[in-house]
Short mmCIF file of C-alpha atoms in Angstrom, two decimals:
data_model
loop_
_atom_site.label_atom_id
_atom_site.label_comp_id
_atom_site.label_asym_id
_atom_site.label_seq_id
_atom_site.Cartn_x
_atom_site.Cartn_y
_atom_site.Cartn_z
CA MET A 1 -0.01 -0.11 -0.23
CA THR A 2 1.26 3.44 -0.77
CA ASP A 3 2.80 5.23 2.15
CA VAL A 4 0.65 9.14 2.19
CA VAL A 5 2.34 11.71 3.92
CA VAL A 6 2.34 15.00 4.91
CA THR A 7 4.50 17.30 3.27
CA GLY A 8 2.78 21.43 4.02
CA LEU A 9 0.47 22.81 6.76
CA GLY A 10 -1.57 26.09 6.98
CA ILE A 11 -4.70 27.50 9.31
CA ILE A 12 -6.52 29.75 10.03
CA SER A 13 -7.37 29.23 13.44
CA PRO A 14 -9.86 30.71 16.21
CA GLY A 15 -7.51 33.59 17.78
CA ALA A 16 -4.27 32.65 15.80
CA ARG A 17 -3.21 33.09 11.81
CA GLY A 18 -0.88 30.49 9.92
CA LEU A 19 1.11 27.72 11.65
CA ASP A 20 3.09 29.00 14.45
CA ALA A 21 1.09 31.25 15.72
CA ALA A 22 -1.60 28.85 15.91
CA TRP A 23 0.79 26.19 17.20
CA ALA A 24 2.31 28.80 20.24
CA GLY A 25 -1.61 29.35 21.06
CA ALA A 26 -2.68 26.01 21.12
CA LEU A 27 1.13 25.29 23.20
CA ALA A 28 0.12 27.89 25.40
CA GLY A 29 -3.48 26.98 26.15
CA GLN A 30 -4.94 30.25 25.85
CA THR A 31 -8.62 30.10 24.88
CA ALA A 32 -9.55 32.69 22.02
CA ALA A 33 -13.45 32.71 23.00
CA ALA A 34 -14.48 36.29 23.26
CA VAL A 35 -18.18 38.30 23.32
CA ASP A 36 -19.01 38.46 19.80
CA ASP A 37 -20.23 42.02 18.87
CA ASP A 38 -22.45 40.43 15.96
CA LEU A 39 -23.56 38.27 17.98
CA VAL A 40 -24.68 40.81 21.13
CA GLU A 41 -26.17 42.45 18.59
CA MET A 42 -28.28 40.11 16.99
CA GLY A 43 -29.58 39.19 20.21
CA THR A 44 -28.93 35.83 20.29
CA PRO A 45 -28.78 33.42 23.59
CA VAL A 46 -25.36 32.75 22.97
CA THR A 47 -23.43 35.81 22.46
CA LEU A 48 -19.60 33.61 22.95
CA ALA A 49 -17.54 32.37 20.00
CA CYS A 50 -14.11 32.00 18.41
CA ARG A 51 -13.73 33.47 15.59
CA VAL A 52 -10.15 33.69 13.89
CA PRO A 53 -8.35 36.42 13.86
CA ALA A 54 -9.86 39.75 11.49
CA PHE A 55 -8.38 40.21 7.97
CA ASP A 56 -9.86 41.81 4.71
CA PRO A 57 -11.04 39.23 1.60
CA ASP A 58 -10.51 41.96 -0.65
CA ALA A 59 -6.74 42.78 0.26
CA GLU A 60 -5.82 39.04 0.72
CA LEU A 61 -7.44 36.99 -2.21
CA GLY A 62 -7.95 39.96 -4.43
CA ARG A 63 -10.76 42.33 -5.75
CA GLY A 64 -14.12 41.26 -5.33
CA SER A 65 -13.49 38.59 -3.11
CA ALA A 66 -15.55 39.41 -0.39
CA ARG A 67 -18.07 39.65 -2.84
CA ARG A 68 -17.91 37.22 -4.92
CA LEU A 69 -17.37 34.58 -2.19
CA ASP A 70 -18.76 33.42 1.36
CA ARG A 71 -16.32 33.84 4.39
CA PHE A 72 -15.68 30.03 4.43
CA THR A 73 -14.18 29.74 1.02
CA HIS A 74 -11.76 33.30 2.34
CA LEU A 75 -11.09 30.89 4.82
CA ALA A 76 -10.38 27.81 3.13
CA ALA A 77 -8.27 29.87 0.41
CA ILE A 78 -5.80 30.99 3.49
CA ALA A 79 -5.12 28.39 4.25
CA ALA A 80 -4.46 26.30 1.68
CA ARG A 81 -2.61 28.65 0.60
CA GLU A 82 0.18 29.13 3.28
CA ALA A 83 0.21 24.95 2.80
CA ILE A 84 0.75 24.94 -0.84
CA ALA A 85 3.80 27.10 -0.33
CA HIS A 86 4.38 26.13 3.66
CA ALA A 87 5.25 22.44 0.97
CA GLY A 88 7.40 24.36 -1.49
CA LEU A 89 4.96 23.64 -4.29
CA ALA A 90 3.79 27.31 -5.30
CA SER A 91 5.00 30.54 -3.55
CA GLU A 92 2.73 32.24 -1.52
CA GLU A 93 2.85 35.33 -4.25
CA ASP A 94 2.50 32.74 -7.34
CA GLU A 95 -0.30 30.92 -5.74
CA GLN A 96 -0.11 28.65 -9.10
CA LEU A 97 1.65 24.83 -8.89
CA SER A 98 4.98 24.32 -9.41
CA GLY A 99 6.55 21.81 -7.94
CA ALA A 100 2.97 19.36 -8.90
CA ASP A 101 1.87 18.14 -11.82
CA PRO A 102 -1.79 20.35 -11.26
CA ASP A 103 -3.60 17.06 -13.66
CA ARG A 104 -2.28 14.79 -10.74
CA THR A 105 -3.45 17.19 -7.67
CA GLY A 106 -6.81 17.18 -6.26
CA VAL A 107 -8.86 18.68 -3.69
CA LEU A 108 -10.58 17.14 -1.11
CA PHE A 109 -12.38 19.62 1.23
CA GLY A 110 -14.45 18.84 4.55
CA SER A 111 -17.99 21.46 5.38
CA GLY A 112 -20.38 20.88 7.98
CA ILE A 113 -22.61 23.83 6.59
CA GLY A 114 -20.67 26.17 3.38
CA GLY A 115 -21.57 29.23 3.09
CA ALA A 116 -24.11 29.63 6.29
CA GLU A 117 -23.62 33.95 6.09
CA THR A 118 -24.42 34.07 2.30
CA TRP A 119 -28.17 31.80 3.51
CA ALA A 120 -28.34 34.37 6.60
CA SER A 121 -27.74 37.28 4.36
CA GLU A 122 -29.48 36.45 1.12
CA TYR A 123 -32.65 35.08 2.66
CA PRO A 124 -33.90 38.22 4.30
CA ASN A 125 -33.34 40.18 0.70
CA TYR A 126 -35.92 36.65 -1.17
CA LEU A 127 -38.35 38.22 2.22
CA GLU A 128 -37.84 41.12 1.74
CA LYS A 129 -37.41 42.64 -1.53
CA GLY A 130 -38.74 39.30 -3.40
CA PRO A 131 -37.46 37.30 -6.01
CA LYS A 132 -36.28 39.95 -8.24
CA ARG A 133 -33.76 40.69 -5.64
CA VAL A 134 -32.02 37.58 -4.50
CA SER A 135 -28.03 37.95 -5.78
CA PRO A 136 -26.73 36.17 -8.77
CA MET A 137 -23.61 35.04 -6.29
CA PHE A 138 -25.81 33.38 -3.82
CA VAL A 139 -25.49 29.81 -5.53
CA PRO A 140 -22.41 29.85 -6.43
CA LYS A 141 -21.28 31.44 -2.65
CA MET A 142 -23.38 29.20 -0.77
CA LEU A 143 -22.42 25.46 -1.99
CA SER A 144 -20.57 23.92 0.13
CA ASN A 145 -17.85 22.79 -2.65
CA THR A 146 -17.34 26.27 -3.34
CA ALA A 147 -14.05 25.85 -0.80
CA ALA A 148 -12.55 23.35 -2.90
CA GLY A 149 -13.48 25.03 -6.47
CA THR A 150 -12.03 28.31 -4.95
CA VAL A 151 -8.99 26.43 -4.31
CA ALA A 152 -8.02 25.20 -7.07
CA ILE A 153 -9.37 27.56 -9.49
CA ARG A 154 -6.31 29.77 -7.43
CA SER A 155 -4.02 27.07 -7.37
CA GLY A 156 -4.67 25.48 -10.78
CA ALA A 157 -5.01 21.87 -9.52
CA ARG A 158 -6.89 19.93 -12.13
CA GLY A 159 -7.10 16.45 -10.59
CA PRO A 160 -10.40 15.08 -8.25
CA ASN A 161 -12.05 17.55 -6.45
CA MET A 162 -14.38 17.04 -4.12
CA THR A 163 -16.32 17.99 -0.47
CA VAL A 164 -17.40 15.31 2.10
CA ASN A 165 -19.69 16.71 4.53
CA THR A 166 -19.93 14.39 7.69
CA ALA A 167 -20.49 17.43 10.25
CA CYS A 168 -18.20 17.82 12.71
CA ALA A 169 -15.84 14.93 11.59
CA ALA A 170 -15.70 16.68 8.00
CA GLY A 171 -12.39 18.04 8.52
CA ALA A 172 -10.79 15.12 9.23
CA SER A 173 -13.18 12.67 6.55
CA ALA A 174 -11.08 14.81 4.13
CA ILE A 175 -7.68 13.78 5.05
CA HIS A 176 -9.14 10.03 4.66
CA LEU A 177 -10.57 10.35 1.93
CA GLY A 178 -7.79 13.10 0.02
CA ARG A 179 -4.85 9.76 1.34
CA ASP A 180 -7.29 7.06 -0.28
CA LEU A 181 -7.59 9.09 -3.38
CA ILE A 182 -3.83 8.88 -3.21
CA ARG A 183 -3.63 5.40 -2.73
CA ALA A 184 -6.20 4.56 -5.55
CA GLY A 185 -3.58 6.20 -7.87
CA ALA A 186 -6.01 8.45 -8.59
CA ALA A 187 -3.55 11.57 -7.89
CA ASP A 188 -0.02 12.39 -7.00
CA VAL A 189 -0.82 15.13 -3.97
CA VAL A 190 -4.09 16.04 -2.49
CA ILE A 191 -4.65 19.59 -1.02
CA ALA A 192 -7.03 18.43 2.17
CA GLY A 193 -8.50 20.15 4.78
CA GLY A 194 -11.50 21.52 6.51
CA VAL A 195 -13.35 24.74 7.04
CA GLU A 196 -16.33 26.06 8.33
CA ALA A 197 -17.83 29.84 8.99
CA GLY A 198 -20.59 29.12 10.46
CA VAL A 199 -20.79 31.91 13.32
CA THR A 200 -23.91 33.35 12.30
CA GLY A 201 -27.09 34.23 14.23
CA LEU A 202 -29.57 31.49 12.92
CA ALA A 203 -26.86 28.77 13.99
CA VAL A 204 -25.89 30.05 17.37
CA SER A 205 -29.63 30.43 17.83
CA ALA A 206 -30.40 26.65 16.72
CA PHE A 207 -27.29 25.36 18.92
CA ALA A 208 -28.52 27.21 21.64
CA GLN A 209 -31.67 26.11 21.42
CA MET A 210 -30.34 22.30 21.36
CA GLY A 211 -28.91 22.98 24.45
CA ALA A 212 -25.09 22.08 22.53
CA LEU A 213 -23.37 25.90 23.45
CA THR A 214 -22.23 26.36 27.34
CA LYS A 215 -24.45 29.00 29.40
CA ASN A 216 -21.21 29.94 30.79
CA PRO A 217 -21.07 33.83 29.87
CA ASP A 218 -17.04 33.44 30.62
CA PRO A 219 -15.12 33.56 28.37
CA ALA A 220 -11.85 32.23 30.48
CA THR A 221 -13.74 28.80 31.11
CA ALA A 222 -16.35 28.72 28.89
CA SER A 223 -14.88 25.73 27.19
CA ARG A 224 -13.26 23.20 29.17
CA PRO A 225 -13.20 19.44 27.90
CA PHE A 226 -13.13 16.83 30.29
CA ASP A 227 -13.65 19.55 32.85
CA VAL A 228 -16.94 17.79 35.66
CA ASP A 229 -18.58 21.49 35.80
CA ARG A 230 -17.92 21.79 31.06
CA ASP A 231 -21.83 22.12 29.84
CA GLY A 232 -21.51 22.57 26.20
CA PHE A 233 -18.94 24.28 23.25
CA VAL A 234 -18.24 26.64 22.19
CA ILE A 235 -18.46 27.91 18.40
CA GLY A 236 -15.48 28.52 16.31
CA GLU A 237 -14.70 29.84 12.98
CA GLY A 238 -11.64 28.11 11.04
CA ALA A 239 -10.07 26.62 8.30
CA ALA A 240 -7.22 24.24 8.04
CA VAL A 241 -5.25 22.34 5.10
CA VAL A 242 -2.65 19.85 4.61
CA ILE A 243 -0.67 18.61 1.83
CA LEU A 244 -0.80 14.67 0.70
CA GLU A 245 1.59 12.92 -1.43
CA SER A 246 2.61 9.63 -1.87
CA ALA A 247 5.75 9.17 -0.18
CA GLU A 248 7.57 8.42 -3.09
CA HIS A 249 6.67 11.71 -4.83
CA ALA A 250 7.86 13.64 -1.52
CA ALA A 251 10.86 11.94 -1.77
CA ALA A 252 11.26 12.55 -5.55
CA ARG A 253 11.60 16.39 -4.94
CA GLY A 254 13.11 16.51 -1.81
CA ALA A 255 10.37 17.46 0.19
CA THR A 256 9.74 16.90 3.78
CA ALA A 257 7.56 14.71 5.36
CA TYR A 258 6.07 15.62 8.48
CA ALA A 259 3.17 13.03 9.38
CA THR A 260 2.59 10.04 7.68
CA VAL A 261 -0.94 8.86 7.68
CA ALA A 262 -0.90 5.72 8.90
CA GLY A 263 -4.31 4.75 9.39
CA ALA A 264 -7.78 6.19 9.00
CA GLY A 265 -11.06 4.78 10.30
CA ALA A 266 -14.87 6.18 9.66
CA SER A 267 -17.94 4.50 11.58
CA ALA A 268 -21.18 5.71 11.93
CA ASP A 269 -23.40 5.24 15.34
CA ALA A 270 -26.38 4.25 13.86
CA HIS A 271 -28.03 5.20 16.83
CA HIS A 272 -29.34 9.15 16.90
CA ALA A 273 -29.83 12.50 14.97
CA THR A 274 -27.51 14.36 17.59
CA ALA A 275 -26.76 12.12 20.60
CA PRO A 276 -23.84 9.09 21.10
CA PRO A 277 -24.22 6.18 22.60
CA GLU A 278 -23.44 6.04 25.84
CA ASP A 279 -20.72 3.06 25.47
CA GLY A 280 -19.34 5.40 22.71
CA GLY A 281 -20.08 2.97 20.19
CA GLY A 282 -19.15 3.86 16.21
CA ALA A 283 -15.94 6.36 17.38
CA VAL A 284 -14.19 2.45 19.17
CA LEU A 285 -14.95 0.97 14.93
CA ALA A 286 -13.37 4.57 14.00
CA ILE A 287 -10.35 4.25 16.55
CA ARG A 288 -10.10 0.13 16.16
CA ALA A 289 -10.11 0.74 12.15
CA ALA A 290 -7.48 3.33 12.06
CA VAL A 291 -5.13 1.72 14.62
CA GLU A 292 -5.82 -1.54 12.34
CA GLU A 293 -4.82 -0.24 8.93
CA ALA A 294 -1.71 1.23 10.01
CA GLY A 295 -0.82 -1.86 11.34
CA VAL A 296 0.62 -0.60 15.12
CA GLY A 297 -0.05 -2.46 18.31
CA LEU A 298 -3.09 -0.40 20.79
CA ASP A 299 0.11 0.04 23.06
CA GLU A 300 1.89 1.99 20.18
CA VAL A 301 -0.38 5.12 20.72
CA ASP A 302 1.21 7.74 23.14
CA HIS A 303 -1.22 10.91 22.43
CA LEU A 304 -4.50 11.49 21.35
CA ASN A 305 -5.62 14.75 20.35
CA ALA A 306 -9.17 14.05 21.24
CA HIS A 307 -12.54 15.66 20.10
CA GLY A 308 -13.38 16.75 23.25
CA THR A 309 -16.22 19.40 22.38
CA SER A 310 -16.56 19.89 26.08
CA THR A 311 -20.80 19.18 26.14
CA PRO A 312 -20.80 16.30 28.96
CA LEU A 313 -22.44 13.67 26.52
CA ASN A 314 -19.43 13.79 24.09
CA ASP A 315 -16.46 13.99 26.45
CA ALA A 316 -17.51 11.26 28.55
CA ALA A 317 -18.89 9.14 26.23
CA GLU A 318 -15.11 9.19 24.57
CA ALA A 319 -13.82 8.74 27.45
CA ARG A 320 -15.75 4.93 27.05
CA ALA A 321 -14.44 4.87 23.67
CA LEU A 322 -11.24 4.45 24.12
CA ARG A 323 -11.22 2.78 27.00
CA ALA A 324 -13.47 -0.06 25.55
CA VAL A 325 -10.71 0.29 22.28
CA PHE A 326 -6.87 0.48 24.30
CA GLY A 327 -7.60 -1.26 28.28
CA ASP A 328 -5.43 -0.83 30.61
CA HIS A 329 -2.70 0.86 26.83
CA THR A 330 -5.72 3.80 27.90
CA ASP A 331 -3.63 5.44 31.34
CA ARG A 332 -0.70 5.68 28.72
CA ILE A 333 -1.93 7.69 26.75
CA ALA A 334 -2.05 11.52 26.82
CA VAL A 335 -4.78 12.94 25.97
CA SER A 336 -5.52 16.63 25.19
CA SER A 337 -8.46 18.12 23.71
CA THR A 338 -7.44 21.87 21.74
CA LYS A 339 -10.79 23.24 22.00
CA GLY A 340 -10.30 24.72 25.34
CA VAL A 341 -8.70 27.31 23.27
CA THR A 342 -9.97 27.13 19.69
CA GLY A 343 -13.63 26.02 20.48
CA HIS A 344 -15.68 24.01 18.24
CA THR A 345 -14.78 24.64 14.49
CA LEU A 346 -17.33 21.93 13.15
CA GLY A 347 -16.19 20.86 9.95
CA ALA A 348 -12.83 22.67 10.29
CA ALA A 349 -11.69 20.28 13.72
CA GLY A 350 -11.18 17.57 12.10
CA ALA A 351 -8.48 18.77 9.68
CA ILE A 352 -6.86 22.09 12.25
CA GLU A 353 -6.88 18.94 15.44
CA ALA A 354 -4.88 17.01 12.23
CA VAL A 355 -2.44 19.92 12.19
CA PHE A 356 -2.23 20.06 15.49
CA ALA A 357 -1.92 16.48 16.38
CA ILE A 358 1.38 16.64 13.61
CA GLN A 359 3.01 19.92 15.40
CA ALA A 360 2.60 17.32 17.96
CA ILE A 361 5.09 15.25 16.63
CA ARG A 362 7.69 17.53 14.62
CA ASP A 363 7.91 19.54 18.09
CA GLY A 364 7.85 16.60 21.23
CA ARG A 365 5.54 19.08 22.76
CA ILE A 366 1.81 18.16 23.69
CA PRO A 367 -0.19 20.99 23.98
CA PRO A 368 -2.14 21.26 27.17
CA THR A 369 -6.14 21.28 27.39
CA ALA A 370 -7.28 24.81 28.08
CA ASN A 371 -9.33 25.57 31.44
CA LEU A 372 -8.85 22.38 32.53
CA VAL A 373 -9.05 22.94 36.17
CA ASN A 374 -11.32 20.03 37.59
CA GLN A 375 -10.90 16.74 35.82
CA ASP A 376 -14.40 14.47 35.52
CA PRO A 377 -14.13 11.71 37.87
CA GLU A 378 -16.16 9.77 35.32
CA ILE A 379 -13.12 10.68 32.45
CA ALA A 380 -10.67 7.68 33.44
CA LEU A 381 -8.15 9.38 30.59
CA ASP A 382 -4.64 11.18 31.67
CA VAL A 383 -5.42 14.40 30.02
CA VAL A 384 -2.47 17.01 29.62
CA SER A 385 -3.53 20.85 31.46
CA GLY A 386 -1.95 23.08 32.16
CA ALA A 387 1.57 23.14 30.87
CA PRO A 388 2.74 21.50 27.86
CA ARG A 389 4.25 18.12 28.60
CA GLU A 390 7.57 17.53 26.22
CA GLN A 391 7.49 14.05 25.48
CA ASP A 392 9.41 11.87 22.29
CA LEU A 393 6.45 10.68 19.76
CA SER A 394 6.00 8.66 17.12
CA THR A 395 2.23 7.39 16.90
CA VAL A 396 -0.50 9.84 17.86
CA LEU A 397 -4.72 10.06 17.27
CA SER A 398 -6.62 12.06 16.10
CA THR A 399 -10.51 11.40 16.86
CA SER A 400 -13.83 13.51 15.82
CA MET A 401 -17.09 12.96 15.85
CA GLY A 402 -20.27 14.62 13.92
CA PHE A 403 -23.53 14.82 14.65
CA GLY A 404 -25.37 12.02 12.33
CA GLY A 405 -23.44 9.99 14.51
CA GLN A 406 -20.62 9.97 11.92
CA ASN A 407 -17.19 8.83 13.20
CA ALA A 408 -13.36 9.92 12.21
CA ALA A 409 -10.04 8.46 13.07
CA LEU A 410 -6.86 9.55 12.71
CA LEU A 411 -3.95 7.71 13.29
CA LEU A 412 -0.65 9.54 12.40
CA THR A 413 2.82 8.75 12.76
CA ARG A 414 6.56 10.27 12.94
CA PRO A 415 7.63 9.27 9.49
CA MET B 1 -24.36 62.50 -20.28
CA SER B 2 -25.24 63.17 -16.45
CA GLN B 3 -22.30 62.99 -14.60
CA ASP B 4 -24.61 62.47 -11.23
CA LEU B 5 -24.64 59.05 -12.88
CA LEU B 6 -21.06 58.17 -13.73
CA ALA B 7 -20.68 59.67 -10.17
CA THR B 8 -23.21 57.13 -9.53
CA PHE B 9 -21.74 54.25 -11.51
CA THR B 10 -18.41 55.40 -10.13
CA GLU B 11 -19.43 54.68 -6.46
CA VAL B 12 -20.95 51.08 -7.01
CA LEU B 13 -18.47 50.08 -8.88
CA THR B 14 -15.95 51.39 -6.35
CA GLU B 15 -17.20 50.59 -3.19
CA GLU B 16 -19.23 47.56 -3.50
CA PHE B 17 -17.11 45.43 -6.25
CA GLY B 18 -13.44 47.13 -5.34
CA ILE B 19 -12.92 48.85 -8.74
CA GLU B 20 -10.60 51.54 -8.56
CA ALA B 21 -12.12 55.27 -9.55
CA ASP B 22 -9.61 56.20 -12.09
CA GLN B 23 -10.74 52.60 -14.05
CA VAL B 24 -14.07 53.59 -14.31
CA THR B 25 -14.88 55.66 -17.49
CA PRO B 26 -18.11 55.71 -19.61
CA GLU B 27 -15.78 54.09 -22.34
CA ALA B 28 -14.83 51.40 -19.93
CA THR B 29 -16.10 47.94 -20.91
CA PHE B 30 -17.07 46.10 -17.86
CA GLU B 31 -14.49 42.65 -19.59
CA ALA B 32 -11.44 45.03 -19.02
CA LEU B 33 -13.06 45.61 -15.16
CA GLY B 34 -12.96 42.48 -14.80
CA LEU B 35 -17.03 42.34 -14.43
CA ASP B 36 -18.14 38.80 -15.14
CA SER B 37 -21.92 38.32 -16.21
CA LEU B 38 -23.04 37.77 -12.42
CA ASP B 39 -21.62 40.99 -11.86
CA VAL B 40 -23.56 43.13 -14.04
CA VAL B 41 -26.60 41.33 -12.90
CA GLU B 42 -25.58 41.89 -9.21
CA LEU B 43 -24.64 45.35 -10.35
CA THR B 44 -28.15 46.20 -11.93
CA LEU B 45 -29.83 45.04 -8.29
CA VAL B 46 -27.04 47.81 -6.61
CA LEU B 47 -28.00 50.22 -9.87
CA GLU B 48 -31.95 49.24 -8.81
CA GLU B 49 -31.23 50.50 -5.09
CA LYS B 50 -29.56 53.87 -6.30
CA THR B 51 -31.63 55.04 -9.04
CA GLY B 52 -34.68 53.58 -8.77
CA VAL B 53 -33.90 51.95 -12.15
CA LYS B 54 -33.92 47.69 -12.73
CA LEU B 55 -31.98 46.74 -16.30
CA GLU B 56 -34.10 42.98 -17.27
CA ASP B 57 -31.71 40.86 -18.48
CA GLU B 58 -32.90 41.14 -21.75
CA GLU B 59 -31.74 44.93 -21.94
CA LEU B 60 -28.40 43.88 -21.11
CA GLU B 61 -28.08 42.17 -24.13
CA ASP B 62 -25.85 44.33 -25.73
CA VAL B 63 -24.11 46.39 -22.80
CA ARG B 64 -20.57 46.10 -23.09
CA THR B 65 -19.69 49.78 -21.84
CA VAL B 66 -20.37 51.23 -18.96
CA LYS B 67 -21.65 54.56 -21.33
CA ASP B 68 -24.60 51.90 -22.40
CA ALA B 69 -25.48 50.95 -18.88
CA MET B 70 -25.95 54.19 -18.36
CA ASN B 71 -28.07 55.04 -21.53
CA LYS B 72 -30.52 52.17 -20.63
CA VAL B 73 -30.62 53.87 -16.40
CA GLN B 74 -31.30 57.32 -18.25
CA GLU B 75 -33.43 55.80 -21.06
CA LYS B 76 -35.68 54.31 -18.52
CA GLN B 77 -35.05 57.38 -16.13
CA THR B 78 -36.84 59.81 -18.51
#
C-alpha cells in the first residue's frame, strides 16, 4: 500500500493565523473565546464565539473576493495558500502549482455547513425585497463545494476535486478520503482540509436551542473539555489544510515529510441524530479501524488529540470509547483537547486538530487542555492540562465525531 | 450624459466591486473592469437601489460598456 505523507500545513484558527502562531496559541493554552459583538447585536441567547483574527478578503485574495465568495471560502483559500507554499509546491504570491503536476493534484475539503453567512444575508432579501432581488452570486457563494473549487481555481489543481460532509468530523474525513485518492492512484498530491464559518445568528441560536452551547458567560472558562463543570461547546470558525502526497512523490522532489497518515477509520453510530451512544459505540469502530490499518500495536499510541468538545455527553462517551479500544493502555495515552483554545470549529475541527497532532509529533510537545481545572471523575483519562507536556511522540491519534453519528479517526505517525 | 449618473456608477463600482475609481470611465467595458455576467446582474441590483431603475436581463444583452449601461438607465429614468 502506498505510504501517504504530509508535506505542508496551513491554518487560520480562532485567535491565531498561520502555522507558527496557531501552534504557539495551542501550546499556551490561551482560549480564543470572546464575547462576539455581532452576536450581541443580533441578540442571540449565547454570545461567545471563537473567531479567527480579522482580515480583509479583498486585500488578501484579490478584488471582489468579499463579494464573490463566502467567508468559509476565504478561510479555506487562506489556509490552502499557506499549506501549498509550506510544501514548496508554489509561492505564497503566485499560488500556481509548480512543484507538482496540476493534473495529478486533487483537492478534498470537508465542511459541515458551507456558505452559512450567504444564506443568512440573502434569505432576507428574498423575503423582504422579492425574488428579483436575490443575488446571482448566491448559488456559487453558498455551495459547500465552493471552497474546494476556489482552491483549484487559485492553484490550478485539476485533479479530483470533492467535498465531504460528516458534520463535525468533516475535516478528518477529508484527510482520510484525500489519502485514499492517492492510494487509489487517482492523484499524486491532494490538498486536503476542513473549513467552517458558521458563526451566524441563525446557527448560534439553533445550537443554543439544542442545548449544545455552553451557558457559561465567562470567556475564560467557557470551553473546558473534560472538566466536571463543562456544560457545552463554544462555537468557533476556521480552516486547516494539509498537503498529502505519496511518499515516493515527496521523496522524488526532495520534500520534507512531517507525518505519515498511516491509518484512518470511519464509522456511524446508527443511534441518534445528535447524541452519541453512552459507550461511544461508533467511535470505537473508527478508532480501531485506524489503528489496525496502520498496523501499529494498540500499546504504541502515545497521544490523542481528542474530539473533546466540552459537552457533557461527548467527552464522557469519548472516554468510554477509548477505554473500550485501548483497555489498560488508555492510562498511558496523553490526551488533550485543543478545543479549550479554539472552541468547536465544526467542519474545520478535524483538520485543525490533525495539524496540531502533526505539530505535536514534530515538536515533541503536547498542548495542554485549556481551562481544565477539575477533571470529571467519570473521565478516567490522562488529560494534559496546565502546561505543555514534553514527550517524544511517534504515534498519535486524532478523533472527530459529527452530528448524525458520523465518526472519524486519523492515526498519524512520525515518517 | 449626466455627471450625477457617472458619479453613481463610480461609487457603486468602487465601493461594491472594489474597482479603482480612475478605471471607471464611460468607455470602459465591464470585461476590462473584471466583471463577468453574474457581476453585471449583481450591478443592476445595486443600481436599482441607488437609482430606482431596474435593468432586466434582456436589456443587458447589448450592454458592453459603462456608457451602454448608463444610457439604458437614463432612458428608463425619463
